[in-house]
Coordinates of C-alpha atoms in Angstrom, one line a residue:
M1059 CA 181.6 65.8 102.7
S1060 CA 179.1 66.6 100.1
F1061 CA 176.4 66.1 102.8
A1062 CA 178.1 68.6 105.0
V1063 CA 178.3 71.1 102.2
E1064 CA 174.7 70.6 101.3
D1065 CA 173.8 70.9 104.9
Q1066 CA 175.6 74.2 105.2
S1067 CA 174.1 75.7 102.1
G1068 CA 170.6 74.1 102.3
F1069 CA 167.5 74.9 104.4
G1070 CA 168.7 72.5 107.1
S1071 CA 171.5 74.8 108.1
A1072 CA 171.2 77.5 110.7
R1073 CA 171.1 80.1 107.9
G1074 CA 168.5 78.1 106.0
K1075 CA 166.3 77.8 109.1
M1076 CA 166.5 81.6 109.6
V1077 CA 165.4 82.1 105.9
I1078 CA 162.5 79.8 106.5
K1079 CA 161.6 81.6 109.6
R1080 CA 161.7 85.0 107.8
L1081 CA 159.7 83.6 104.9
G1082 CA 157.1 82.1 107.2
T1083 CA 156.7 85.4 109.1
T1084 CA 156.3 87.2 105.8
L1085 CA 153.8 84.6 104.5
V1086 CA 151.7 84.8 107.7
A1087 CA 151.7 88.6 107.6
T1088 CA 150.7 88.5 103.9
I1089 CA 147.9 85.9 104.6
S1090 CA 146.7 87.9 107.6
L1091 CA 146.6 91.1 105.5
W1092 CA 144.8 89.3 102.7
L1093 CA 142.2 88.0 105.2
I1094 CA 141.7 91.5 106.7
L1095 CA 141.3 93.1 103.3
N1096 CA 139.1 90.4 102.0
T1097 CA 136.9 90.6 105.1
H1098 CA 136.6 94.3 104.7
I1099 CA 135.7 93.9 101.1
Q1100 CA 133.1 91.3 101.9
A1101 CA 131.7 93.6 104.6
Q1102 CA 131.5 96.4 102.1
E1103 CA 129.8 94.1 99.6
L1104 CA 127.4 92.9 102.2
S1105 CA 126.6 96.4 103.3
L1106 CA 126.1 97.4 99.7
S1107 CA 124.0 94.4 99.0
S1108 CA 121.8 95.1 102.0
T1109 CA 120.9 98.5 100.6
N1110 CA 120.3 97.2 97.0
V1111 CA 116.8 98.0 95.7
L1112 CA 114.9 95.3 94.0
K1113 CA 111.5 95.3 92.3
C1114 CA 109.5 92.1 92.7
W1115 CA 105.8 91.2 92.2
Q1116 CA 103.9 90.1 95.3
C1117 CA 100.9 87.8 95.4
V1118 CA 99.7 84.8 97.3
V1119 CA 96.8 82.4 96.6
F1120 CA 94.7 81.0 99.4
K1121 CA 92.6 78.0 98.6
G1122 CA 88.9 79.0 98.8
L1123 CA 89.5 82.7 98.3
P1124 CA 89.2 84.7 95.0
T1125 CA 92.8 86.0 94.8
R1126 CA 94.5 85.1 91.5
C1127 CA 98.1 85.3 90.6
P1128 CA 99.6 86.9 88.6
E1129 CA 96.5 88.9 87.8
D1130 CA 96.2 90.3 91.3
A1131 CA 99.9 90.7 91.9
V1132 CA 101.3 94.1 93.0
L1133 CA 104.7 95.5 92.1
Y1134 CA 106.9 96.7 95.0
E1135 CA 110.4 98.2 95.2
L1136 CA 112.1 97.2 98.4
T1137 CA 115.5 97.2 100.0
G1138 CA 117.2 94.4 101.8
W1139 CA 116.2 91.6 99.4
N1140 CA 118.3 90.1 96.5
A1141 CA 116.0 87.7 94.7
C1142 CA 112.4 87.3 93.6
M1143 CA 110.6 83.9 93.9
T1144 CA 107.6 82.3 92.1
W1145 CA 105.7 79.2 93.0
R1146 CA 103.8 77.5 90.1
L1147 CA 101.7 74.4 90.1
A1148 CA 102.2 71.7 87.5
N1149 CA 99.1 73.0 85.6
G1150 CA 100.8 76.4 85.2
T1151 CA 98.9 78.2 87.9
T1152 CA 101.0 80.7 89.8
I1153 CA 100.3 80.6 93.6
L1154 CA 103.0 82.8 95.1
Q1155 CA 105.2 85.7 94.1
N1156 CA 107.5 87.4 96.7
F1157 CA 110.9 88.8 97.8
V1158 CA 113.4 86.3 99.1
Q1159 CA 117.1 86.0 100.1
Q1160 CA 119.0 84.1 97.4
E1161 CA 121.6 82.5 99.7
T1162 CA 119.0 80.9 102.0
D1163 CA 115.8 80.5 100.0
C1164 CA 117.1 79.6 96.5
T1165 CA 119.4 76.7 97.3
E1166 CA 118.5 73.3 95.9
A1167 CA 117.7 72.1 99.4
S1168 CA 115.3 75.0 100.0
K1169 CA 113.6 74.6 96.6
A1170 CA 113.1 70.9 97.4
R1171 CA 111.5 71.9 100.7
W1172 CA 109.2 74.4 99.0
R1173 CA 108.2 71.8 96.4
S1174 CA 107.3 69.4 99.1
R1175 CA 105.2 72.0 100.8
I1176 CA 103.4 72.8 97.5
F1177 CA 102.5 69.1 97.1
D1178 CA 101.3 68.9 100.7
I1179 CA 99.1 71.9 100.3
W1180 CA 97.7 71.5 96.8
Q1181 CA 98.1 67.8 96.2
M1182 CA 99.9 68.6 93.0
D1183 CA 103.5 68.9 91.9
G1184 CA 104.9 72.3 91.6
N1185 CA 108.0 74.3 90.7
V1186 CA 109.9 77.0 92.5
D1187 CA 111.9 79.6 90.6
C1188 CA 114.3 82.3 91.7
C1189 CA 115.6 85.2 89.8
T1190 CA 117.6 88.3 90.6
E1191 CA 116.5 91.0 88.1
D1192 CA 113.8 93.6 88.6
E1193 CA 110.2 92.3 87.9
C1194 CA 111.6 88.9 86.9
N1195 CA 109.1 86.9 88.8
N1196 CA 106.1 87.8 86.6
E1197 CA 107.1 86.7 83.1
G1198 CA 105.2 88.2 80.2
R1199 CA 103.5 90.8 82.2
L1200 CA 103.6 94.5 81.2
S1201 CA 104.8 96.8 83.9
S1202 CA 102.0 99.5 83.7
Q1203 CA 102.0 100.1 87.4
L1204 CA 104.4 102.4 89.2
P1205 CA 106.6 100.7 91.8
V1206 CA 106.2 101.8 95.3
S1207 CA 109.1 102.5 97.7
N1208 CA 108.7 102.0 101.4
D1209 CA 110.9 103.0 104.3
D1210 CA 109.6 100.1 106.3
A1211 CA 110.4 97.5 103.6
N1212 CA 112.1 95.0 105.9
D1213 CA 109.0 94.9 108.2
L1214 CA 106.0 95.4 106.0
A1215 CA 105.3 95.7 102.3
N1216 CA 103.4 98.8 101.5
I1217 CA 99.8 98.3 100.5
I1218 CA 98.6 99.9 97.2
P1219 CA 95.4 99.3 95.2
N1220 CA 95.6 96.6 92.6
R1221 CA 94.7 98.2 89.3
F1222 CA 94.5 94.9 87.4
A1223 CA 91.6 93.5 89.3
N1224 CA 87.9 94.5 89.5
Q1225 CA 88.1 94.8 93.2
I1226 CA 90.9 95.9 95.5
N1227 CA 92.5 92.9 97.2
K1228 CA 94.8 94.1 100.0
I1229 CA 97.4 91.6 101.0
I1230 CA 100.3 92.2 103.4
L1231 CA 103.3 89.9 102.8
Q1232 CA 106.7 89.6 104.5
S1233 CA 109.2 87.1 103.3
T1234 CA 106.6 84.5 102.7
A1235 CA 109.1 81.9 101.6
N1236 CA 111.7 82.6 104.3
Q1237 CA 110.3 80.7 107.3
R1238 CA 113.1 81.7 109.6
N1239 CA 112.6 85.4 109.0
L1240 CA 108.9 84.9 109.1
T1241 CA 108.9 83.3 112.5
H1242 CA 111.2 86.0 113.9
F1243 CA 109.0 88.7 112.3
M1244 CA 105.9 87.3 114.1
E1245 CA 107.7 87.1 117.4
E1246 CA 108.8 90.7 117.2
S1247 CA 105.7 92.3 115.6
Q1248 CA 102.0 92.5 116.2
I1249 CA 101.3 93.7 112.7
Q1250 CA 98.2 92.2 111.1
G1251 CA 97.2 91.7 107.5
I1252 CA 93.9 92.6 105.9
I1253 CA 92.3 90.5 103.2
Q1254 CA 89.0 91.2 101.5
L1255 CA 86.4 88.5 101.9
S1256 CA 82.7 88.2 100.9
C1257 CA 80.5 87.8 103.9
A1258 CA 77.2 87.7 102.1
Q1259 CA 77.0 83.9 102.5
C1260 CA 76.8 84.2 106.3
S1261 CA 73.4 85.9 106.2
R1262 CA 72.0 82.7 104.7
I1263 CA 73.5 80.3 107.3
P1264 CA 72.1 80.5 110.8
N1265 CA 74.7 80.3 113.6
S1266 CA 77.6 81.3 111.3
V1267 CA 79.8 84.4 111.4
C1268 CA 82.1 86.1 108.9
G1269 CA 85.8 85.6 109.3
P1270 CA 88.5 82.9 109.3
Q1271 CA 88.9 80.8 112.4
F1272 CA 92.7 81.1 112.8
L1273 CA 93.0 84.3 114.8
T1274 CA 95.4 84.0 117.8
P1275 CA 93.7 84.0 121.3
S1276 CA 95.2 87.5 122.0
Q1277 CA 93.4 88.8 118.9
R1278 CA 90.0 87.3 119.5
P1279 CA 87.4 89.8 120.7
N1280 CA 86.5 89.8 124.4
S1281 CA 82.8 89.8 123.6
Q1282 CA 80.7 86.9 122.3
S1283 CA 80.7 88.4 118.9
S1284 CA 82.4 86.9 115.9
T1285 CA 85.7 87.9 114.2
P1286 CA 85.8 91.7 113.9
V1287 CA 84.7 92.8 110.4
I1288 CA 85.2 96.3 109.1
D1289 CA 83.7 97.0 105.6
N1290 CA 83.9 93.3 104.7
Q1291 CA 87.7 93.3 105.5
V1292 CA 88.5 90.5 107.9
R1293 CA 91.5 91.1 110.1
M1294 CA 93.9 88.2 110.0
D1295 CA 97.3 87.9 111.7
F1296 CA 100.2 87.7 109.3
K1297 CA 101.6 84.3 110.2
S1298 CA 98.2 82.7 109.7
M1299 CA 98.0 84.3 106.2
V1300 CA 101.2 82.4 105.2
N1301 CA 100.9 79.2 107.3
T1302 CA 97.3 78.6 106.2
M1303 CA 97.9 79.5 102.6
G1304 CA 96.9 76.0 101.5
A1305 CA 94.8 74.8 104.4
S1306 CA 91.5 73.1 103.5
S1307 CA 89.0 75.5 102.1
S1308 CA 86.8 75.0 105.1
N1309 CA 89.4 77.0 107.1
Q1310 CA 89.7 79.7 104.5
E1311 CA 86.2 80.5 103.6
A1312 CA 84.5 83.7 104.6
C1313 CA 81.9 82.1 106.8
R1314 CA 82.5 79.7 109.7
C1315 CA 80.2 78.2 112.3
L1316 CA 80.0 79.7 115.8
D1317 CA 82.0 77.8 118.4
G1318 CA 80.2 74.5 119.3
F1319 CA 78.1 74.2 116.2
I1320 CA 79.0 71.5 113.7
P1321 CA 79.8 72.6 110.2
I1322 CA 78.1 70.7 107.3
R1323 CA 79.7 71.2 103.9
R1324 CA 79.0 70.2 100.4
N1325 CA 81.8 70.5 97.8
N1326 CA 84.0 72.0 100.4
Q1327 CA 81.5 74.9 100.9
L1328 CA 79.8 75.6 104.2
E1329 CA 76.1 75.0 103.9
Q1330 CA 74.8 74.6 107.4
C1331 CA 75.9 74.9 111.1
H1332 CA 74.2 72.0 112.9
D1333 CA 73.0 72.6 116.4
P1334 CA 74.0 69.7 118.6
I1335 CA 72.0 70.8 121.6
V1336 CA 68.6 72.2 120.4
L1337 CA 67.3 72.9 123.9
T1338 CA 68.6 72.7 127.5
A1339 CA 66.2 71.9 130.3
V1340 CA 68.5 72.3 133.4
I1341 CA 70.1 75.4 134.7
G1342 CA 73.8 75.0 134.6
S1343 CA 73.7 72.7 131.5
R1344 CA 75.8 73.5 128.5
C1345 CA 74.4 75.9 125.8
L1346 CA 75.7 77.7 122.7
I1347 CA 73.2 80.4 122.3
S1348 CA 70.4 81.9 124.4
Q1349 CA 67.7 80.0 122.5
H1350 CA 69.0 76.8 124.1
C1351 CA 67.8 78.1 127.4
S1352 CA 64.4 79.4 126.2
I1353 CA 62.2 76.8 127.9
M1354 CA 63.5 78.0 131.3
N1355 CA 62.3 81.4 132.6
H1356 CA 64.7 84.3 133.4
T1357 CA 67.7 82.5 132.0
Y1358 CA 70.3 83.2 129.3
C1359 CA 73.4 81.6 127.9
R1360 CA 76.7 83.0 128.9
D1361 CA 80.3 82.0 129.5
D1362 CA 81.0 79.8 132.6
E1363 CA 84.5 80.7 133.8
E1364 CA 84.8 77.9 136.2
L1365 CA 83.9 75.2 133.6
Q1366 CA 86.1 76.9 131.1
I1367 CA 89.1 76.3 133.4
A1368 CA 88.0 72.8 134.3
T1369 CA 87.3 71.7 130.7
G1370 CA 90.0 73.7 129.0
I1371 CA 87.3 74.9 126.5
S1372 CA 87.7 78.7 126.0
S1373 CA 84.1 79.3 125.0
Y1374 CA 82.2 76.9 127.4
K1375 CA 78.8 78.4 128.1
T1376 CA 75.9 77.3 130.4
C1377 CA 72.3 78.4 131.0
Q1378 CA 72.3 80.8 134.0
C1379 CA 69.9 83.0 135.8
I1380 CA 69.8 86.6 134.5
D1381 CA 71.0 89.4 136.7
G1382 CA 68.6 90.0 139.6
F1383 CA 67.5 86.4 139.7
Q1384 CA 68.7 83.4 141.7
I1385 CA 68.2 79.6 141.7
N1386 CA 65.6 78.3 144.1
D1387 CA 65.3 74.9 145.7
K1388 CA 63.4 73.7 142.6
G1389 CA 66.2 74.6 140.3
Q1390 CA 64.3 77.5 138.8
C1391 CA 65.3 81.2 138.6
E1392 CA 63.3 83.4 140.9
P1393 CA 63.7 87.1 141.5
S1394 CA 65.9 88.2 144.3
E1395 CA 64.4 90.4 147.0
E1396 CA 65.7 93.7 145.7
V1397 CA 64.1 93.3 142.2
Q1398 CA 60.7 91.9 143.2
P1399 CA 58.9 95.3 143.5
L1400 CA 59.9 96.1 139.9
L1401 CA 58.4 93.0 138.3
N1402 CA 55.8 93.9 135.8
N1403 CA 55.3 94.0 132.0
S1404 CA 56.5 97.7 131.8
C1405 CA 59.3 98.5 129.4
A1406 CA 61.0 101.3 127.6
T1407 CA 63.2 99.3 125.2
D1408 CA 63.5 95.6 124.1
D1409 CA 66.3 95.3 126.6
D1410 CA 63.8 95.7 129.5
C1411 CA 62.2 92.4 128.2
F1412 CA 65.5 90.6 128.2
G1413 CA 64.4 88.0 130.8
I1414 CA 61.4 86.9 128.6
V1415 CA 62.7 85.0 125.6
N1416 CA 61.1 85.9 122.2
A1417 CA 59.4 89.0 123.7
A1418 CA 59.8 92.6 122.6
C1419 CA 58.7 96.0 124.0
R1420 CA 55.5 97.3 122.4
L1421 CA 54.2 100.8 122.9
V1422 CA 51.0 101.3 124.9
S1423 CA 48.6 104.3 125.0
M1424 CA 49.9 107.5 126.5
S1425 CA 47.1 107.6 129.0
S1426 CA 48.7 104.8 130.9
Q1427 CA 52.1 106.5 131.4
I1428 CA 51.4 107.5 135.0
Q1429 CA 50.4 104.0 135.9
E1430 CA 53.6 102.7 134.3
L1431 CA 55.9 104.9 136.4
V1432 CA 58.2 102.8 138.5
R1433 CA 61.2 103.5 140.6
V1434 CA 64.4 102.1 139.0
T1435 CA 67.0 103.3 141.5
Q1436 CA 66.9 105.2 144.8
D1437 CA 67.6 108.5 143.2
R1438 CA 66.2 108.2 139.7
L1439 CA 62.8 107.7 138.1
Q1440 CA 62.3 106.4 134.7
T1441 CA 59.0 106.4 132.7
F1442 CA 58.1 103.2 131.0
I1443 CA 55.6 103.7 128.1
G1444 CA 55.7 100.1 126.7
S1445 CA 54.7 96.6 127.6
C1446 CA 56.6 93.3 127.1
Q1447 CA 54.7 91.2 124.6
C1448 CA 55.4 88.1 122.6
M1449 CA 56.7 88.5 119.1
E1450 CA 54.3 87.4 116.3
G1451 CA 53.7 83.7 116.2
Y1452 CA 54.8 82.9 119.8
I1453 CA 52.4 81.8 122.5
P1454 CA 52.3 84.0 125.6
I1455 CA 52.6 82.2 129.0
T1456 CA 51.5 84.4 131.9
N1457 CA 51.6 84.0 135.7
R1458 CA 48.1 82.8 136.7
F1459 CA 48.2 84.9 139.9
T1460 CA 49.7 88.2 138.7
G1461 CA 49.0 88.0 135.0
R1462 CA 52.6 89.0 134.2
L1463 CA 54.1 87.6 131.0
E1464 CA 56.6 85.0 131.9
R1465 CA 57.7 83.5 128.6
C1466 CA 56.8 83.2 125.0
R1467 CA 56.5 79.6 123.9
D1468 CA 57.8 78.6 120.5
P1469 CA 55.1 76.4 118.9
I1470 CA 57.4 75.1 116.1
V1471 CA 61.0 74.5 117.4
R1472 CA 62.0 72.8 114.1
T1473 CA 60.5 72.6 110.6
S1474 CA 61.3 69.3 108.8
T1475 CA 59.8 70.0 105.3
V1476 CA 60.2 72.7 102.7
H1477 CA 57.2 75.1 102.7
G1478 CA 56.6 74.1 106.4
I1479 CA 55.6 76.9 108.8
C1480 CA 58.4 78.9 110.4
I1481 CA 58.7 82.0 112.5
T1482 CA 62.5 82.5 112.5
Q1483 CA 65.4 81.4 110.4
S1484 CA 66.4 78.9 113.1
H1485 CA 63.3 76.8 112.4
C1486 CA 64.6 76.0 108.9
Q1487 CA 68.2 75.2 109.8
S1488 CA 67.8 71.5 109.5
L1489 CA 66.9 72.0 105.9
L1490 CA 69.7 72.8 103.5
N1491 CA 69.5 75.9 101.2
T1492 CA 66.4 77.3 102.8
E1493 CA 65.4 80.5 104.5

């Protein structure tokens, strides 16, 4: 009986079940409303946080380059970031300062990953710190530089002169520590960074050029020249700036060897670009520079597209006949029929002596101008007032029948001792620290 009474008045009764149903409906509605309101609040907070303005110092150190942090750091005021980051080596050296996202880049797992990367790059333990207040990633530094706002903050940090350094180091950074955002940024943008390098060293190293070697293929110049340099500022794609931050100094130095030449370094500094070929004696053989073809008349070194495809080497070059010449049965370059009437020593500029290695155009007396008049095309006459002659020190080799200069023989090729005779810088390239 008591069980029946309890069943009638308890939640097991029909009335009780109705109460539970009503309470459940109310509870579900309450929870749903709370979720909706909370989601809206979170969305508002996220929207507000995405527009927060934060001031962080930015700087990155590349091994082998003169940038110093925090001395060369620049203060920026950007939107869309909520934390500042600093990387420091165990010896106290600061190697990176930048904007990051706290929720993705400042977790313990992320910090452990960054510490591992620091050790891989610098062979030294390091520490990664995050902070969320303005200018917090440059402790002890006075803020005597006005912050800069930038409408394109999420894509590119604005560049301003560094007033704390003797020279202006311009560095473009974009979420250096956030690899996911960085990869996406590079996929969507072709923006390049500019970093100032010293190219003076290159003039003392034959067969070297100024500029880092990690430009992407699409950014390499079409010509045979080196990395484009404007006022000693070497263009460098942004991803390379970050990913090669701690690469060996040989990849970061201002000078590098031309493709094919072997770099020789001392104390991680480039000292010589060794020539593995010296000379080429057969047309169609590989070369790196035109001098490799100098013992063969009317040849030069240029890209061989067929062999580039066959070998997969993007800069494969061979000795080939110059324009207007063709290979004969003896494997030599001879003039084609249409240029034979123009063969003489006449010239107007050094370019007219291009087929004669180590020769240059030298002016002759004005009285011979009429004799030096030749027809260049069917509808144009050009007056040549010069003669192709060997440069000083080279031995002229002429055709015994026509007397025409055919080549200028190099009597030295290589100099093996200091104070030995040389004509050009290439003669000394087997000797370190000579010119």
